[in-house]
């Protein structure tokens, strides 16, 4: 009978590399800024969360093992990062959430009388992102 895995999420994190301190410092600043934008994106419709959290994790993995472990084990951000690390997987819930928020953003752009060419570019971009997103594997 197979034994249940006792591996923690922390043990599953990819290995970290050490860089010169000025590069680590700049990457840490970038990671914190991306994390702040990602947290704002949880609250503000239309602002992406996933891409900012992925960038924050990338920068933290190279600059701050402590911040990286915190992100990797976080209740909200951890599953997103682990799914992405396992082949770029995106949950169905995240796909629906992103799609609905992009649709809402497109409606707001259209309803506010924004220049038609701006609306066209924005909606075309959102359709491309949605198509790419729905082609990602699910966990």
JSON list of N, CA and C in Angstrom, two decimals, residues 19-80:
[
{"chain": "A", "resi": 19, "resn": "UNK", "atom": "N", "xyz": [22.63, 35.70, -6.48]},
{"chain": "A", "resi": 19, "resn": "UNK", "atom": "CA", "xyz": [23.14, 36.71, -7.41]},
{"chain": "A", "resi": 19, "resn": "UNK", "atom": "C", "xyz": [23.87, 37.79, -6.62]},
{"chain": "A", "resi": 20, "resn": "UNK", "atom": "N", "xyz": [24.65, 38.65, -7.28]},
{"chain": "A", "resi": 20, "resn": "UNK", "atom": "CA", "xyz": [25.31, 39.76, -6.58]},
{"chain": "A", "resi": 20, "resn": "UNK", "atom": "C", "xyz": [24.28, 40.65, -5.87]},
{"chain": "A", "resi": 21, "resn": "UNK", "atom": "N", "xyz": [24.66, 41.24, -4.74]},
{"chain": "A", "resi": 21, "resn": "UNK", "atom": "CA", "xyz": [23.71, 41.99, -3.91]},
{"chain": "A", "resi": 21, "resn": "UNK", "atom": "C", "xyz": [23.00, 43.13, -4.64]},
{"chain": "A", "resi": 22, "resn": "UNK", "atom": "N", "xyz": [23.64, 43.91, -5.54]},
{"chain": "A", "resi": 22, "resn": "UNK", "atom": "CA", "xyz": [22.86, 44.98, -6.19]},
{"chain": "A", "resi": 22, "resn": "UNK", "atom": "C", "xyz": [21.72, 44.40, -7.06]},
{"chain": "A", "resi": 23, "resn": "UNK", "atom": "N", "xyz": [21.99, 43.30, -7.72]},
{"chain": "A", "resi": 23, "resn": "UNK", "atom": "CA", "xyz": [20.97, 42.67, -8.56]},
{"chain": "A", "resi": 23, "resn": "UNK", "atom": "C", "xyz": [19.86, 42.10, -7.67]},
{"chain": "A", "resi": 24, "resn": "UNK", "atom": "N", "xyz": [20.25, 41.46, -6.57]},
{"chain": "A", "resi": 24, "resn": "UNK", "atom": "CA", "xyz": [19.24, 40.92, -5.64]},
{"chain": "A", "resi": 24, "resn": "UNK", "atom": "C", "xyz": [18.37, 42.04, -5.08]},
{"chain": "A", "resi": 25, "resn": "UNK", "atom": "N", "xyz": [18.97, 43.17, -4.75]},
{"chain": "A", "resi": 25, "resn": "UNK", "atom": "CA", "xyz": [18.23, 44.30, -4.19]},
{"chain": "A", "resi": 25, "resn": "UNK", "atom": "C", "xyz": [17.22, 44.83, -5.21]},
{"chain": "A", "resi": 26, "resn": "UNK", "atom": "N", "xyz": [17.66, 45.02, -6.46]},
{"chain": "A", "resi": 26, "resn": "UNK", "atom": "CA", "xyz": [16.74, 45.50, -7.50]},
{"chain": "A", "resi": 26, "resn": "UNK", "atom": "C", "xyz": [15.62, 44.49, -7.76]},
{"chain": "A", "resi": 27, "resn": "UNK", "atom": "N", "xyz": [15.96, 43.21, -7.77]},
{"chain": "A", "resi": 27, "resn": "UNK", "atom": "CA", "xyz": [14.93, 42.19, -7.97]},
{"chain": "A", "resi": 27, "resn": "UNK", "atom": "C", "xyz": [13.96, 42.14, -6.79]},
{"chain": "A", "resi": 28, "resn": "UNK", "atom": "N", "xyz": [14.45, 42.37, -5.58]},
{"chain": "A", "resi": 28, "resn": "UNK", "atom": "CA", "xyz": [13.57, 42.40, -4.42]},
{"chain": "A", "resi": 28, "resn": "UNK", "atom": "C", "xyz": [12.60, 43.57, -4.51]},
{"chain": "A", "resi": 29, "resn": "UNK", "atom": "N", "xyz": [13.08, 44.73, -4.90]},
{"chain": "A", "resi": 29, "resn": "UNK", "atom": "CA", "xyz": [12.20, 45.90, -5.09]},
{"chain": "A", "resi": 29, "resn": "UNK", "atom": "C", "xyz": [11.14, 45.58, -6.14]},
{"chain": "A", "resi": 30, "resn": "UNK", "atom": "N", "xyz": [11.57, 44.98, -7.24]},
{"chain": "A", "resi": 30, "resn": "UNK", "atom": "CA", "xyz": [10.65, 44.59, -8.31]},
{"chain": "A", "resi": 30, "resn": "UNK", "atom": "C", "xyz": [9.62, 43.59, -7.78]},
{"chain": "A", "resi": 31, "resn": "UNK", "atom": "N", "xyz": [10.07, 42.60, -7.00]},
{"chain": "A", "resi": 31, "resn": "UNK", "atom": "CA", "xyz": [9.17, 41.58, -6.44]},
{"chain": "A", "resi": 31, "resn": "UNK", "atom": "C", "xyz": [8.12, 42.22, -5.54]},
{"chain": "A", "resi": 32, "resn": "UNK", "atom": "N", "xyz": [8.54, 43.14, -4.69]},
{"chain": "A", "resi": 32, "resn": "UNK", "atom": "CA", "xyz": [7.60, 43.78, -3.77]},
{"chain": "A", "resi": 32, "resn": "UNK", "atom": "C", "xyz": [6.60, 44.64, -4.56]},
{"chain": "A", "resi": 33, "resn": "UNK", "atom": "N", "xyz": [7.07, 45.38, -5.56]},
{"chain": "A", "resi": 33, "resn": "UNK", "atom": "CA", "xyz": [6.16, 46.18, -6.37]},
{"chain": "A", "resi": 33, "resn": "UNK", "atom": "C", "xyz": [5.14, 45.30, -7.10]},
{"chain": "A", "resi": 34, "resn": "UNK", "atom": "N", "xyz": [5.60, 44.19, -7.65]},
{"chain": "A", "resi": 34, "resn": "UNK", "atom": "CA", "xyz": [4.69, 43.27, -8.33]},
{"chain": "A", "resi": 34, "resn": "UNK", "atom": "C", "xyz": [3.70, 42.65, -7.34]},
{"chain": "A", "resi": 35, "resn": "UNK", "atom": "N", "xyz": [4.16, 42.32, -6.14]},
{"chain": "A", "resi": 35, "resn": "UNK", "atom": "CA", "xyz": [3.28, 41.77, -5.13]},
{"chain": "A", "resi": 35, "resn": "UNK", "atom": "C", "xyz": [2.20, 42.77, -4.75]},
{"chain": "A", "resi": 36, "resn": "UNK", "atom": "N", "xyz": [2.59, 44.03, -4.57]},
{"chain": "A", "resi": 36, "resn": "UNK", "atom": "CA", "xyz": [1.62, 45.08, -4.24]},
{"chain": "A", "resi": 36, "resn": "UNK", "atom": "C", "xyz": [0.59, 45.22, -5.37]},
{"chain": "A", "resi": 37, "resn": "UNK", "atom": "N", "xyz": [1.06, 45.23, -6.61]},
{"chain": "A", "resi": 37, "resn": "UNK", "atom": "CA", "xyz": [0.14, 45.33, -7.75]},
{"chain": "A", "resi": 37, "resn": "UNK", "atom": "C", "xyz": [-0.78, 44.11, -7.82]},
{"chain": "A", "resi": 38, "resn": "UNK", "atom": "N", "xyz": [-0.25, 42.94, -7.52]},
{"chain": "A", "resi": 38, "resn": "UNK", "atom": "CA", "xyz": [-1.05, 41.72, -7.51]},
{"chain": "A", "resi": 38, "resn": "UNK", "atom": "C", "xyz": [-2.12, 41.76, -6.43]},
{"chain": "A", "resi": 39, "resn": "UNK", "atom": "N", "xyz": [-1.77, 42.26, -5.27]},
{"chain": "A", "resi": 39, "resn": "UNK", "atom": "CA", "xyz": [-2.75, 42.37, -4.18]},
{"chain": "A", "resi": 39, "resn": "UNK", "atom": "C", "xyz": [-3.83, 43.38, -4.54]},
{"chain": "A", "resi": 40, "resn": "UNK", "atom": "N", "xyz": [-3.43, 44.49, -5.15]},
{"chain": "A", "resi": 40, "resn": "UNK", "atom": "CA", "xyz": [-4.41, 45.47, -5.61]},
{"chain": "A", "resi": 40, "resn": "UNK", "atom": "C", "xyz": [-5.32, 44.83, -6.66]},
{"chain": "A", "resi": 41, "resn": "UNK", "atom": "N", "xyz": [-4.73, 43.98, -7.52]},
{"chain": "A", "resi": 41, "resn": "UNK", "atom": "CA", "xyz": [-5.49, 43.30, -8.56]},
{"chain": "A", "resi": 41, "resn": "UNK", "atom": "C", "xyz": [-6.54, 42.35, -8.01]},
{"chain": "A", "resi": 42, "resn": "UNK", "atom": "N", "xyz": [-6.34, 41.85, -6.79]},
{"chain": "A", "resi": 42, "resn": "UNK", "atom": "CA", "xyz": [-7.35, 41.00, -6.16]},
{"chain": "A", "resi": 42, "resn": "UNK", "atom": "C", "xyz": [-8.61, 41.82, -5.89]},
{"chain": "A", "resi": 43, "resn": "UNK", "atom": "N", "xyz": [-8.43, 43.10, -5.60]},
{"chain": "A", "resi": 43, "resn": "UNK", "atom": "CA", "xyz": [-9.54, 43.97, -5.20]},
{"chain": "A", "resi": 43, "resn": "UNK", "atom": "C", "xyz": [-10.13, 44.74, -6.39]},
{"chain": "A", "resi": 44, "resn": "UNK", "atom": "N", "xyz": [-9.27, 45.24, -7.28]},
{"chain": "A", "resi": 44, "resn": "UNK", "atom": "CA", "xyz": [-9.71, 46.11, -8.38]},
{"chain": "A", "resi": 44, "resn": "UNK", "atom": "C", "xyz": [-10.02, 45.29, -9.62]},
{"chain": "A", "resi": 45, "resn": "UNK", "atom": "N", "xyz": [-11.27, 45.34, -10.09]},
{"chain": "A", "resi": 45, "resn": "UNK", "atom": "CA", "xyz": [-11.62, 44.60, -11.30]},
{"chain": "A", "resi": 45, "resn": "UNK", "atom": "C", "xyz": [-10.83, 45.13, -12.51]},
{"chain": "A", "resi": 46, "resn": "UNK", "atom": "N", "xyz": [-10.41, 44.22, -13.35]},
{"chain": "A", "resi": 46, "resn": "UNK", "atom": "CA", "xyz": [-9.70, 44.60, -14.57]},
{"chain": "A", "resi": 46, "resn": "UNK", "atom": "C", "xyz": [-8.19, 44.64, -14.42]},
{"chain": "A", "resi": 47, "resn": "UNK", "atom": "N", "xyz": [-7.70, 44.74, -13.19]},
{"chain": "A", "resi": 47, "resn": "UNK", "atom": "CA", "xyz": [-6.25, 44.73, -12.97]},
{"chain": "A", "resi": 47, "resn": "UNK", "atom": "C", "xyz": [-5.82, 43.29, -12.74]},
{"chain": "A", "resi": 48, "resn": "UNK", "atom": "N", "xyz": [-4.88, 42.79, -13.52]},
{"chain": "A", "resi": 48, "resn": "UNK", "atom": "CA", "xyz": [-4.52, 41.38, -13.39]},
{"chain": "A", "resi": 48, "resn": "UNK", "atom": "C", "xyz": [-3.81, 41.08, -12.07]},
{"chain": "A", "resi": 49, "resn": "UNK", "atom": "N", "xyz": [-4.08, 39.92, -11.54]},
{"chain": "A", "resi": 49, "resn": "UNK", "atom": "CA", "xyz": [-3.41, 39.46, -10.33]},
{"chain": "A", "resi": 49, "resn": "UNK", "atom": "C", "xyz": [-2.35, 38.44, -10.69]},
{"chain": "A", "resi": 50, "resn": "UNK", "atom": "N", "xyz": [-2.72, 37.47, -11.50]},
{"chain": "A", "resi": 50, "resn": "UNK", "atom": "CA", "xyz": [-1.86, 36.33, -11.80]},
{"chain": "A", "resi": 50, "resn": "UNK", "atom": "C", "xyz": [-0.50, 36.75, -12.34]},
{"chain": "A", "resi": 51, "resn": "UNK", "atom": "N", "xyz": [-0.49, 37.62, -13.33]},
{"chain": "A", "resi": 51, "resn": "UNK", "atom": "CA", "xyz": [0.78, 37.98, -13.96]},
{"chain": "A", "resi": 51, "resn": "UNK", "atom": "C", "xyz": [1.69, 38.69, -12.97]},
{"chain": "A", "resi": 52, "resn": "UNK", "atom": "N", "xyz": [1.13, 39.53, -12.11]},
{"chain": "A", "resi": 52, "resn": "UNK", "atom": "CA", "xyz": [1.95, 40.23, -11.11]},
{"chain": "A", "resi": 52, "resn": "UNK", "atom": "C", "xyz": [2.50, 39.27, -10.06]},
{"chain": "A", "resi": 53, "resn": "UNK", "atom": "N", "xyz": [1.70, 38.29, -9.66]},
{"chain": "A", "resi": 53, "resn": "UNK", "atom": "CA", "xyz": [2.17, 37.32, -8.67]},
{"chain": "A", "resi": 53, "resn": "UNK", "atom": "C", "xyz": [3.25, 36.42, -9.28]},
{"chain": "A", "resi": 54, "resn": "UNK", "atom": "N", "xyz": [3.08, 36.03, -10.54]},
{"chain": "A", "resi": 54, "resn": "UNK", "atom": "CA", "xyz": [4.11, 35.23, -11.22]},
{"chain": "A", "resi": 54, "resn": "UNK", "atom": "C", "xyz": [5.42, 36.02, -11.32]},
{"chain": "A", "resi": 55, "resn": "UNK", "atom": "N", "xyz": [5.34, 37.31, -11.67]},
{"chain": "A", "resi": 55, "resn": "UNK", "atom": "CA", "xyz": [6.56, 38.12, -11.76]},
{"chain": "A", "resi": 55, "resn": "UNK", "atom": "C", "xyz": [7.18, 38.31, -10.37]},
{"chain": "A", "resi": 56, "resn": "UNK", "atom": "N", "xyz": [6.34, 38.51, -9.35]},
{"chain": "A", "resi": 56, "resn": "UNK", "atom": "CA", "xyz": [6.85, 38.66, -7.98]},
{"chain": "A", "resi": 56, "resn": "UNK", "atom": "C", "xyz": [7.58, 37.40, -7.55]},
{"chain": "A", "resi": 57, "resn": "UNK", "atom": "N", "xyz": [7.01, 36.24, -7.84]},
{"chain": "A", "resi": 57, "resn": "UNK", "atom": "CA", "xyz": [7.65, 34.98, -7.46]},
{"chain": "A", "resi": 57, "resn": "UNK", "atom": "C", "xyz": [8.96, 34.78, -8.21]},
{"chain": "A", "resi": 58, "resn": "UNK", "atom": "N", "xyz": [8.97, 35.11, -9.49]},
{"chain": "A", "resi": 58, "resn": "UNK", "atom": "CA", "xyz": [10.20, 34.99, -10.29]},
{"chain": "A", "resi": 58, "resn": "UNK", "atom": "C", "xyz": [11.31, 35.84, -9.68]},
{"chain": "A", "resi": 59, "resn": "UNK", "atom": "N", "xyz": [10.98, 37.10, -9.37]},
{"chain": "A", "resi": 59, "resn": "UNK", "atom": "CA", "xyz": [11.99, 38.01, -8.82]},
{"chain": "A", "resi": 59, "resn": "UNK", "atom": "C", "xyz": [12.38, 37.59, -7.39]},
{"chain": "A", "resi": 60, "resn": "UNK", "atom": "N", "xyz": [11.41, 37.16, -6.60]},
{"chain": "A", "resi": 60, "resn": "UNK", "atom": "CA", "xyz": [11.71, 36.75, -5.22]},
{"chain": "A", "resi": 60, "resn": "UNK", "atom": "C", "xyz": [12.57, 35.49, -5.20]},
{"chain": "A", "resi": 61, "resn": "UNK", "atom": "N", "xyz": [12.37, 34.59, -6.15]},
{"chain": "A", "resi": 61, "resn": "UNK", "atom": "CA", "xyz": [13.18, 33.36, -6.20]},
{"chain": "A", "resi": 61, "resn": "UNK", "atom": "C", "xyz": [14.65, 33.69, -6.42]},
{"chain": "A", "resi": 62, "resn": "UNK", "atom": "N", "xyz": [14.93, 34.83, -6.98]},
{"chain": "A", "resi": 62, "resn": "UNK", "atom": "CA", "xyz": [16.31, 35.23, -7.27]},
{"chain": "A", "resi": 62, "resn": "UNK", "atom": "C", "xyz": [16.87, 36.25, -6.28]},
{"chain": "A", "resi": 63, "resn": "UNK", "atom": "N", "xyz": [15.99, 36.75, -5.38]},
{"chain": "A", "resi": 63, "resn": "UNK", "atom": "CA", "xyz": [16.45, 37.81, -4.49]},
{"chain": "A", "resi": 63, "resn": "UNK", "atom": "C", "xyz": [16.17, 37.55, -3.02]},
{"chain": "A", "resi": 64, "resn": "UNK", "atom": "N", "xyz": [15.07, 36.90, -2.70]},
{"chain": "A", "resi": 64, "resn": "UNK", "atom": "CA", "xyz": [14.69, 36.73, -1.30]},
{"chain": "A", "resi": 64, "resn": "UNK", "atom": "C", "xyz": [14.06, 35.37, -1.06]},
{"chain": "A", "resi": 65, "resn": "UNK", "atom": "N", "xyz": [14.84, 34.40, -0.59]},
{"chain": "A", "resi": 65, "resn": "UNK", "atom": "CA", "xyz": [14.26, 33.09, -0.30]},
{"chain": "A", "resi": 65, "resn": "UNK", "atom": "C", "xyz": [13.09, 33.16, 0.68]},
{"chain": "A", "resi": 66, "resn": "UNK", "atom": "N", "xyz": [13.15, 34.09, 1.61]},
{"chain": "A", "resi": 66, "resn": "UNK", "atom": "CA", "xyz": [12.07, 34.24, 2.60]},
{"chain": "A", "resi": 66, "resn": "UNK", "atom": "C", "xyz": [10.76, 34.67, 1.93]},
{"chain": "A", "resi": 67, "resn": "UNK", "atom": "N", "xyz": [10.81, 35.69, 1.08]},
{"chain": "A", "resi": 67, "resn": "UNK", "atom": "CA", "xyz": [9.62, 36.16, 0.38]},
{"chain": "A", "resi": 67, "resn": "UNK", "atom": "C", "xyz": [9.12, 35.08, -0.57]},
{"chain": "A", "resi": 68, "resn": "UNK", "atom": "N", "xyz": [10.04, 34.40, -1.23]},
{"chain": "A", "resi": 68, "resn": "UNK", "atom": "CA", "xyz": [9.64, 33.34, -2.17]},
{"chain": "A", "resi": 68, "resn": "UNK", "atom": "C", "xyz": [8.91, 32.21, -1.44]},
{"chain": "A", "resi": 69, "resn": "UNK", "atom": "N", "xyz": [9.45, 31.78, -0.30]},
{"chain": "A", "resi": 69, "resn": "UNK", "atom": "CA", "xyz": [8.78, 30.72, 0.48]},
{"chain": "A", "resi": 69, "resn": "UNK", "atom": "C", "xyz": [7.42, 31.18, 0.96]},
{"chain": "A", "resi": 70, "resn": "UNK", "atom": "N", "xyz": [7.32, 32.45, 1.35]},
{"chain": "A", "resi": 70, "resn": "UNK", "atom": "CA", "xyz": [6.03, 33.00, 1.79]},
{"chain": "A", "resi": 70, "resn": "UNK", "atom": "C", "xyz": [5.02, 32.94, 0.65]},
{"chain": "A", "resi": 71, "resn": "UNK", "atom": "N", "xyz": [5.41, 33.37, -0.54]},
{"chain": "A", "resi": 71, "resn": "UNK", "atom": "CA", "xyz": [4.52, 33.31, -1.70]},
{"chain": "A", "resi": 71, "resn": "UNK", "atom": "C", "xyz": [4.15, 31.87, -2.04]},
{"chain": "A", "resi": 72, "resn": "UNK", "atom": "N", "xyz": [5.15, 30.98, -2.05]},
{"chain": "A", "resi": 72, "resn": "UNK", "atom": "CA", "xyz": [4.95, 29.58, -2.43]},
{"chain": "A", "resi": 72, "resn": "UNK", "atom": "C", "xyz": [3.97, 28.88, -1.49]},
{"chain": "A", "resi": 73, "resn": "UNK", "atom": "N", "xyz": [3.99, 29.25, -0.21]},
{"chain": "A", "resi": 73, "resn": "UNK", "atom": "CA", "xyz": [3.14, 28.61, 0.80]},
{"chain": "A", "resi": 73, "resn": "UNK", "atom": "C", "xyz": [1.89, 29.43, 1.13]},
{"chain": "A", "resi": 74, "resn": "UNK", "atom": "N", "xyz": [1.68, 30.56, 0.47]},
{"chain": "A", "resi": 74, "resn": "UNK", "atom": "CA", "xyz": [0.53, 31.42, 0.75]},
{"chain": "A", "resi": 74, "resn": "UNK", "atom": "C", "xyz": [-0.77, 30.71, 0.39]},
{"chain": "A", "resi": 75, "resn": "UNK", "atom": "N", "xyz": [-1.79, 30.94, 1.17]},
{"chain": "A", "resi": 75, "resn": "UNK", "atom": "CA", "xyz": [-3.10, 30.30, 0.97]},
{"chain": "A", "resi": 75, "resn": "UNK", "atom": "C", "xyz": [-3.71, 30.66, -0.39]},
{"chain": "A", "resi": 76, "resn": "UNK", "atom": "N", "xyz": [-3.58, 31.90, -0.83]},
{"chain": "A", "resi": 76, "resn": "UNK", "atom": "CA", "xyz": [-4.17, 32.34, -2.10]},
{"chain": "A", "resi": 76, "resn": "UNK", "atom": "C", "xyz": [-3.20, 32.22, -3.27]},
{"chain": "A", "resi": 77, "resn": "UNK", "atom": "N", "xyz": [-1.96, 32.67, -3.07]},
{"chain": "A", "resi": 77, "resn": "UNK", "atom": "CA", "xyz": [-0.99, 32.73, -4.17]},
{"chain": "A", "resi": 77, "resn": "UNK", "atom": "C", "xyz": [-0.25, 31.41, -4.40]},
{"chain": "A", "resi": 78, "resn": "UNK", "atom": "N", "xyz": [-0.09, 30.61, -3.36]},
{"chain": "A", "resi": 78, "resn": "UNK", "atom": "CA", "xyz": [0.66, 29.36, -3.46]},
{"chain": "A", "resi": 78, "resn": "UNK", "atom": "C", "xyz": [0.12, 28.40, -4.51]},
{"chain": "A", "resi": 79, "resn": "UNK", "atom": "N", "xyz": [-1.19, 28.08, -4.48]},
{"chain": "A", "resi": 79, "resn": "UNK", "atom": "CA", "xyz": [-1.72, 27.17, -5.49]},
{"chain": "A", "resi": 79, "resn": "UNK", "atom": "C", "xyz": [-1.52, 27.68, -6.92]},
{"chain": "A", "resi": 80, "resn": "UNK", "atom": "N", "xyz": [-1.66, 28.97, -7.11]},
{"chain": "A", "resi": 80, "resn": "UNK", "atom": "CA", "xyz": [-1.45, 29.58, -8.43]},
{"chain": "A", "resi": 80, "resn": "UNK", "atom": "C", "xyz": [-0.01, 29.33, -8.90]}
]
